[in-house]
Amino acid sequence: MSDKEIIAIDVRDAVKRYGDFTALQRISLSIYDNEFFTLLGPSGCGKTTLLRMIAGFEDVTEGAIFLFGDEIENLPPNKRPVNTVFQNYALFPHMSITENVGFGLEMRGKSKSDARKRAGEMLELVQLSQFADRKPSQLSGGQQQRVALARALAPQPKVLLLDEPLSALDLKLRQAMRFELKELQRETGITFIFVTHDQEEALTMSDRIAVMSAGEMQQLGEAKDIYERPHNMFVADFIGETNLLEVSVDQITNGRAICHLGGGHELTCSEVEGIGVGANVHMSVRPERLFLSDEPTESESLKGTIRDNIFVGTDIQTIIDLADGPKMIVRTSNSDRGNKRIFEPGAAAYVNMEAEAARLLVD
Amino acid sequence: MARGKYDIKAFPGFLPMTILCLVILYAPLAVVTIYSLNDSNSITNWEGVSFRWYADVFTGPESEKFKIAAWNSFTIAIIAATVSTTIATLAATAMVRGGRFKLRTVSFGLISLPLMVPEIVTAVATLIFFNSIGFTRGYLTILVAHIAFCIPFAYMPISARMQGIEDTYEQAAMDLYATKRQAFTKILMPLMLPGIISGYILAFIISLDDFIITNFVKGAGVETLPTAIFGSVKQGIKPNIMAISTMLLAVSIIMVTISYFVSKSDNTK
């Protein structure tokens, strides 16, 4: 696990502008030693720009970046003890796999034989020893990916930067690599900063996630936190699937907000700071936190009519129209079918939830 | 094949057109090559196979002139190709890797314009230039002129090659502690090499067979092979001209073959 006493990368008020366009608006964040940290966001949100600023490929318009206490934002990439795994791997096509992996060590002044030896060890770590003398083009995508990892880890960087390294792989391989990456991070004890637009990737691998959008950080926290307690509309919508309903706040007591939504339905939500009585805001509730019944079972129950059931493999997704109100989506795990009823389209039913499951969001 | 009627081979006139083009392009070359082996003093009457005119090129009355001309041609071609390829490599690096600098389009135009300017115009302009700066015409003026007009020919394959090389390779090298210079020499140069060799060979051939510009800027008594051949032809075509032309053709074919195999051995694959 990460060591919260030691800060590996400290980004302070970093701004990046290209002419009139601001790619990053004053970002500050601390990444701990030995942490698997993810920058998550849609394309164009500035996550790759931030990563490239840490690597040294982009200069910092304003602000500072510290690496274990040393200011690095003015150093060229070859003077920063951080290494990058590129999205397209960027393996040197004219060099063998061993030469690729040993390149960083040789550039750091290690002898050819030392570099070869260490490259051999790294290839063993990623289980590619038998390909040592091949050229990159003779390897599959997944193997190239592991060579890129070995090459970046060989010089023992203080921080490893990964720029969407899994996006070029097919689904099965991608899922296997998630696990391998996480293992590798634990084994090496090196801080990983991982950039992705894939929220599932982020949730499954990261110790902490920074969700970014439009050059701003939207939320920073542990995976579970981000998923279950999204701060704002963007995070709730971007991470996972959710029901977003417009509500207005009627009353706030003991950290609970009593709200009403279209069709006269009333609902108690957990309250979020900065929202007062009378506010018109959005409420988010995850489909798997809802369940259906004939009669109201929880304190929070909304009446509606089933529109459709959609089979999605592990789950059944039920769309229900609230009486005179918006529609909601309910997910029922397939394994629960024995004890949970599936309501046929047209049937009347109640949508039930716990008050903690419904969260108010700032826009 | 399902392509059927969309296949270009099915277009009317495809075969006659192809044959016509091939005949026009290659029949004269074939005639020259065959008649270079003619055992006759005449260029039109066939009298059996012989290598006497090849021997004549090396030992005959004009051999001394051709030897000097060949020496001039090859030394000029080698030096001009080397210098122009070096300049073209640097230019391509600046153009392709320099980002979006001001006047980029203008620079590109300036580099490639000589390819489109009629050669006679370049020849006259170069002559006037040498005269106005008081340069005595001779070996050196030919060399300088060749270096200059070979640059765009060398530039094209090099820049095409470079555009195909993603800049993440250099970034990866620098990320792995290489200096800018090391990233250039250890990564970019080896990847560009096939383009550089193609550019070099193209420049070499262009220099070797240039006639118009050379004829303008050469001094009295300094000849290259094309001008020497032209000089001989003015006194009537003798079969030794066919032999020497065939040898020049062979050099070109060898160079083109090398270029073909270099481009096939793509070291990024």
CSV table of N, CA and C in Angstrom, one decimal, chain A residues 296-363:
chain,number,residue,atom,x,y,z
A,296,PRO,N,-44.4,-1.0,-1.1
A,296,PRO,CA,-43.2,-0.3,-0.6
A,296,PRO,C,-42.5,-1.1,0.6
A,297,THR,N,-41.2,-1.2,0.5
A,297,THR,CA,-40.5,-2.0,1.6
A,297,THR,C,-39.6,-1.1,2.4
A,298,GLU,N,-39.0,-0.1,1.7
A,298,GLU,CA,-38.1,0.8,2.4
A,298,GLU,C,-38.8,2.1,2.7
A,299,SER,N,-38.2,3.0,3.5
A,299,SER,CA,-38.7,4.3,3.7
A,299,SER,C,-38.8,5.1,2.3
A,300,GLU,N,-37.8,4.8,1.5
A,300,GLU,CA,-37.8,5.5,0.2
A,300,GLU,C,-38.3,4.6,-0.9
A,301,SER,N,-39.6,4.8,-1.3
A,301,SER,CA,-40.2,4.0,-2.3
A,301,SER,C,-40.9,4.9,-3.3
A,302,LEU,N,-40.7,4.6,-4.6
A,302,LEU,CA,-41.4,5.4,-5.6
A,302,LEU,C,-42.2,4.4,-6.5
A,303,LYS,N,-43.4,4.9,-6.8
A,303,LYS,CA,-44.3,4.0,-7.6
A,303,LYS,C,-44.2,4.2,-9.1
A,304,GLY,N,-44.2,3.1,-9.8
A,304,GLY,CA,-44.1,3.3,-11.3
A,304,GLY,C,-44.6,2.1,-12.0
A,305,THR,N,-44.4,2.1,-13.4
A,305,THR,CA,-44.8,1.0,-14.2
A,305,THR,C,-43.6,0.5,-15.0
A,306,ILE,N,-43.5,-0.8,-15.1
A,306,ILE,CA,-42.3,-1.4,-15.8
A,306,ILE,C,-42.5,-1.2,-17.3
A,307,ARG,N,-41.4,-0.6,-17.9
A,307,ARG,CA,-41.4,-0.4,-19.3
A,307,ARG,C,-40.8,-1.6,-20.1
A,308,ASP,N,-39.6,-2.1,-19.6
A,308,ASP,CA,-38.9,-3.1,-20.3
A,308,ASP,C,-37.9,-3.8,-19.4
A,309,ASN,N,-37.5,-5.0,-19.8
A,309,ASN,CA,-36.4,-5.7,-19.1
A,309,ASN,C,-35.3,-6.0,-20.2
A,310,ILE,N,-34.1,-5.7,-19.9
A,310,ILE,CA,-33.0,-5.9,-20.8
A,310,ILE,C,-32.0,-6.8,-20.2
A,311,PHE,N,-31.7,-7.9,-20.9
A,311,PHE,CA,-30.7,-8.9,-20.4
A,311,PHE,C,-29.3,-8.4,-20.8
A,312,VAL,N,-28.5,-8.2,-19.8
A,312,VAL,CA,-27.1,-7.7,-20.1
A,312,VAL,C,-26.1,-8.7,-19.5
A,313,GLY,N,-26.3,-10.0,-19.6
A,313,GLY,CA,-25.3,-10.9,-19.1
A,313,GLY,C,-25.4,-11.2,-17.6
A,314,THR,N,-24.6,-10.5,-16.9
A,314,THR,CA,-24.6,-10.7,-15.4
A,314,THR,C,-25.8,-10.1,-14.8
A,315,ASP,N,-26.4,-9.2,-15.4
A,315,ASP,CA,-27.6,-8.5,-14.8
A,315,ASP,C,-28.8,-8.5,-15.7
A,316,ILE,N,-29.9,-8.2,-15.0
A,316,ILE,CA,-31.1,-7.8,-15.8
A,316,ILE,C,-31.3,-6.3,-15.5
A,317,GLN,N,-31.5,-5.5,-16.6
A,317,GLN,CA,-31.7,-4.1,-16.4
A,317,GLN,C,-33.2,-3.8,-16.7
A,318,THR,N,-33.8,-3.3,-15.7
A,318,THR,CA,-35.3,-3.0,-15.8
A,318,THR,C,-35.5,-1.5,-15.9
A,319,ILE,N,-36.2,-1.1,-16.9
A,319,ILE,CA,-36.5,0.4,-17.1
A,319,ILE,C,-38.0,0.6,-16.5
A,320,ILE,N,-38.1,1.5,-15.6
A,320,ILE,CA,-39.4,1.7,-15.0
A,320,ILE,C,-39.8,3.2,-15.1
A,321,ASP,N,-41.0,3.5,-15.5
A,321,ASP,CA,-41.5,4.9,-15.6
A,321,ASP,C,-42.2,5.2,-14.3
A,322,LEU,N,-41.7,6.2,-13.6
A,322,LEU,CA,-42.3,6.6,-12.4
A,322,LEU,C,-43.6,7.3,-12.8
A,323,ALA,N,-44.7,7.1,-11.9
A,323,ALA,CA,-46.0,7.7,-12.2
A,323,ALA,C,-45.8,9.2,-12.4
A,324,ASP,N,-46.2,9.7,-13.6
A,324,ASP,CA,-46.1,11.2,-14.0
A,324,ASP,C,-44.7,11.7,-13.8
A,325,GLY,N,-43.7,10.8,-13.7
A,325,GLY,CA,-42.3,11.4,-13.5
A,325,GLY,C,-41.3,10.8,-14.4
A,326,PRO,N,-40.1,10.9,-14.1
A,326,PRO,CA,-39.0,10.4,-15.0
A,326,PRO,C,-38.9,8.9,-15.0
A,327,LYS,N,-38.1,8.4,-15.9
A,327,LYS,CA,-37.8,6.9,-15.8
A,327,LYS,C,-36.6,6.7,-15.0
A,328,MET,N,-36.5,5.4,-14.5
A,328,MET,CA,-35.3,5.0,-13.7
A,328,MET,C,-34.9,3.7,-14.2
A,329,ILE,N,-33.6,3.4,-14.0
A,329,ILE,CA,-33.1,2.1,-14.4
A,329,ILE,C,-32.7,1.3,-13.1
A,330,VAL,N,-33.1,0.0,-13.0
A,330,VAL,CA,-32.8,-0.8,-11.9
A,330,VAL,C,-32.1,-2.0,-12.4
A,331,ARG,N,-31.0,-2.3,-11.7
A,331,ARG,CA,-30.2,-3.5,-12.1
A,331,ARG,C,-30.4,-4.6,-11.1
A,332,THR,N,-30.7,-5.8,-11.5
A,332,THR,CA,-30.9,-6.9,-10.7
A,332,THR,C,-29.9,-8.0,-11.1
A,333,SER,N,-29.1,-8.4,-10.1
A,333,SER,CA,-28.1,-9.4,-10.5
A,333,SER,C,-28.8,-10.7,-10.9
A,334,ASN,N,-28.3,-11.4,-11.9
A,334,ASN,CA,-28.9,-12.6,-12.4
A,334,ASN,C,-28.9,-13.7,-11.4
A,335,SER,N,-27.9,-13.7,-10.5
A,335,SER,CA,-27.8,-14.8,-9.5
A,335,SER,C,-28.9,-14.6,-8.4
A,336,ASP,N,-29.5,-13.4,-8.4
A,336,ASP,CA,-30.6,-13.2,-7.4
A,336,ASP,C,-32.0,-13.6,-7.9
A,337,ARG,N,-32.0,-14.2,-9.1
A,337,ARG,CA,-33.3,-14.4,-9.8
A,337,ARG,C,-34.2,-15.4,-8.9
A,338,GLY,N,-33.5,-16.3,-8.2
A,338,GLY,CA,-34.2,-17.2,-7.4
A,338,GLY,C,-35.1,-16.5,-6.4
A,339,ASN,N,-34.6,-15.5,-5.7
A,339,ASN,CA,-35.4,-14.9,-4.7
A,339,ASN,C,-35.9,-13.5,-5.0
A,340,LYS,N,-35.5,-13.0,-6.2
A,340,LYS,CA,-36.0,-11.7,-6.6
A,340,LYS,C,-36.9,-11.8,-7.8
A,341,ARG,N,-38.1,-11.3,-7.7
A,341,ARG,CA,-39.0,-11.4,-8.9
A,341,ARG,C,-38.6,-10.6,-10.0
A,342,ILE,N,-38.8,-11.0,-11.3
A,342,ILE,CA,-38.7,-10.2,-12.4
A,342,ILE,C,-40.1,-9.7,-12.8
A,343,PHE,N,-40.3,-8.4,-12.9
A,343,PHE,CA,-41.6,-7.8,-13.2
A,343,PHE,C,-41.7,-7.7,-14.7
A,344,GLU,N,-42.9,-8.2,-15.2
A,344,GLU,CA,-43.1,-8.1,-16.7
A,344,GLU,C,-43.4,-6.7,-17.1
A,345,PRO,N,-43.1,-6.3,-18.3
A,345,PRO,CA,-43.5,-5.0,-18.8
A,345,PRO,C,-45.0,-4.7,-18.6
A,346,GLY,N,-45.3,-3.5,-18.1
A,346,GLY,CA,-46.7,-3.2,-17.9
A,346,GLY,C,-47.2,-3.3,-16.5
A,347,ALA,N,-46.4,-4.1,-15.7
A,347,ALA,CA,-46.8,-4.3,-14.3
A,347,ALA,C,-46.5,-3.1,-13.5
A,348,ALA,N,-47.2,-2.9,-12.4
A,348,ALA,CA,-47.0,-1.8,-11.5
A,348,ALA,C,-46.0,-2.3,-10.4
A,349,ALA,N,-45.1,-1.4,-10.0
A,349,ALA,CA,-44.1,-1.9,-9.0
A,349,ALA,C,-43.6,-0.7,-8.2
A,350,TYR,N,-42.9,-0.9,-7.2
A,350,TYR,CA,-42.3,0.1,-6.4
A,350,TYR,C,-40.8,0.0,-6.5
A,351,VAL,N,-40.1,1.2,-6.7
A,351,VAL,CA,-38.7,1.2,-6.7
A,351,VAL,C,-38.2,1.6,-5.3
A,352,ASN,N,-37.4,0.8,-4.7
A,352,ASN,CA,-37.0,1.0,-3.3
A,352,ASN,C,-35.5,1.3,-3.2
A,353,MET,N,-35.2,2.2,-2.2
A,353,MET,CA,-33.7,2.4,-2.0
A,353,MET,C,-33.5,2.9,-0.6
A,354,GLU,N,-32.3,2.8,-0.1
A,354,GLU,CA,-31.9,3.3,1.2
A,354,GLU,C,-31.6,4.8,1.0
A,355,ALA,N,-31.8,5.6,2.0
A,355,ALA,CA,-31.6,7.0,1.9
A,355,ALA,C,-30.1,7.3,1.5
A,356,GLU,N,-29.2,6.5,2.0
A,356,GLU,CA,-27.7,6.8,1.8
A,356,GLU,C,-27.4,6.6,0.3
A,357,ALA,N,-28.2,5.7,-0.4
A,357,ALA,CA,-27.9,5.4,-1.8
A,357,ALA,C,-28.2,6.6,-2.7
A,358,ALA,N,-29.2,7.5,-2.3
A,358,ALA,CA,-29.5,8.6,-3.1
A,358,ALA,C,-28.7,9.8,-2.7
A,359,ARG,N,-27.9,10.3,-3.6
A,359,ARG,CA,-27.0,11.4,-3.3
A,359,ARG,C,-27.3,12.7,-4.1
A,360,LEU,N,-27.3,13.8,-3.4
A,360,LEU,CA,-27.5,15.1,-4.1
A,360,LEU,C,-26.1,15.5,-4.7
A,361,LEU,N,-26.2,16.2,-5.8
A,361,LEU,CA,-24.9,16.5,-6.5
A,361,LEU,C,-24.9,18.0,-6.7
A,362,VAL,N,-23.8,18.6,-6.6
A,362,VAL,CA,-23.6,20.0,-7.1
A,362,VAL,C,-23.4,19.9,-8.6
A,363,ASP,N,-23.8,20.9,-9.4
A,363,ASP,CA,-23.7,20.8,-10.8
A,363,ASP,C,-22.2,20.9,-11.3
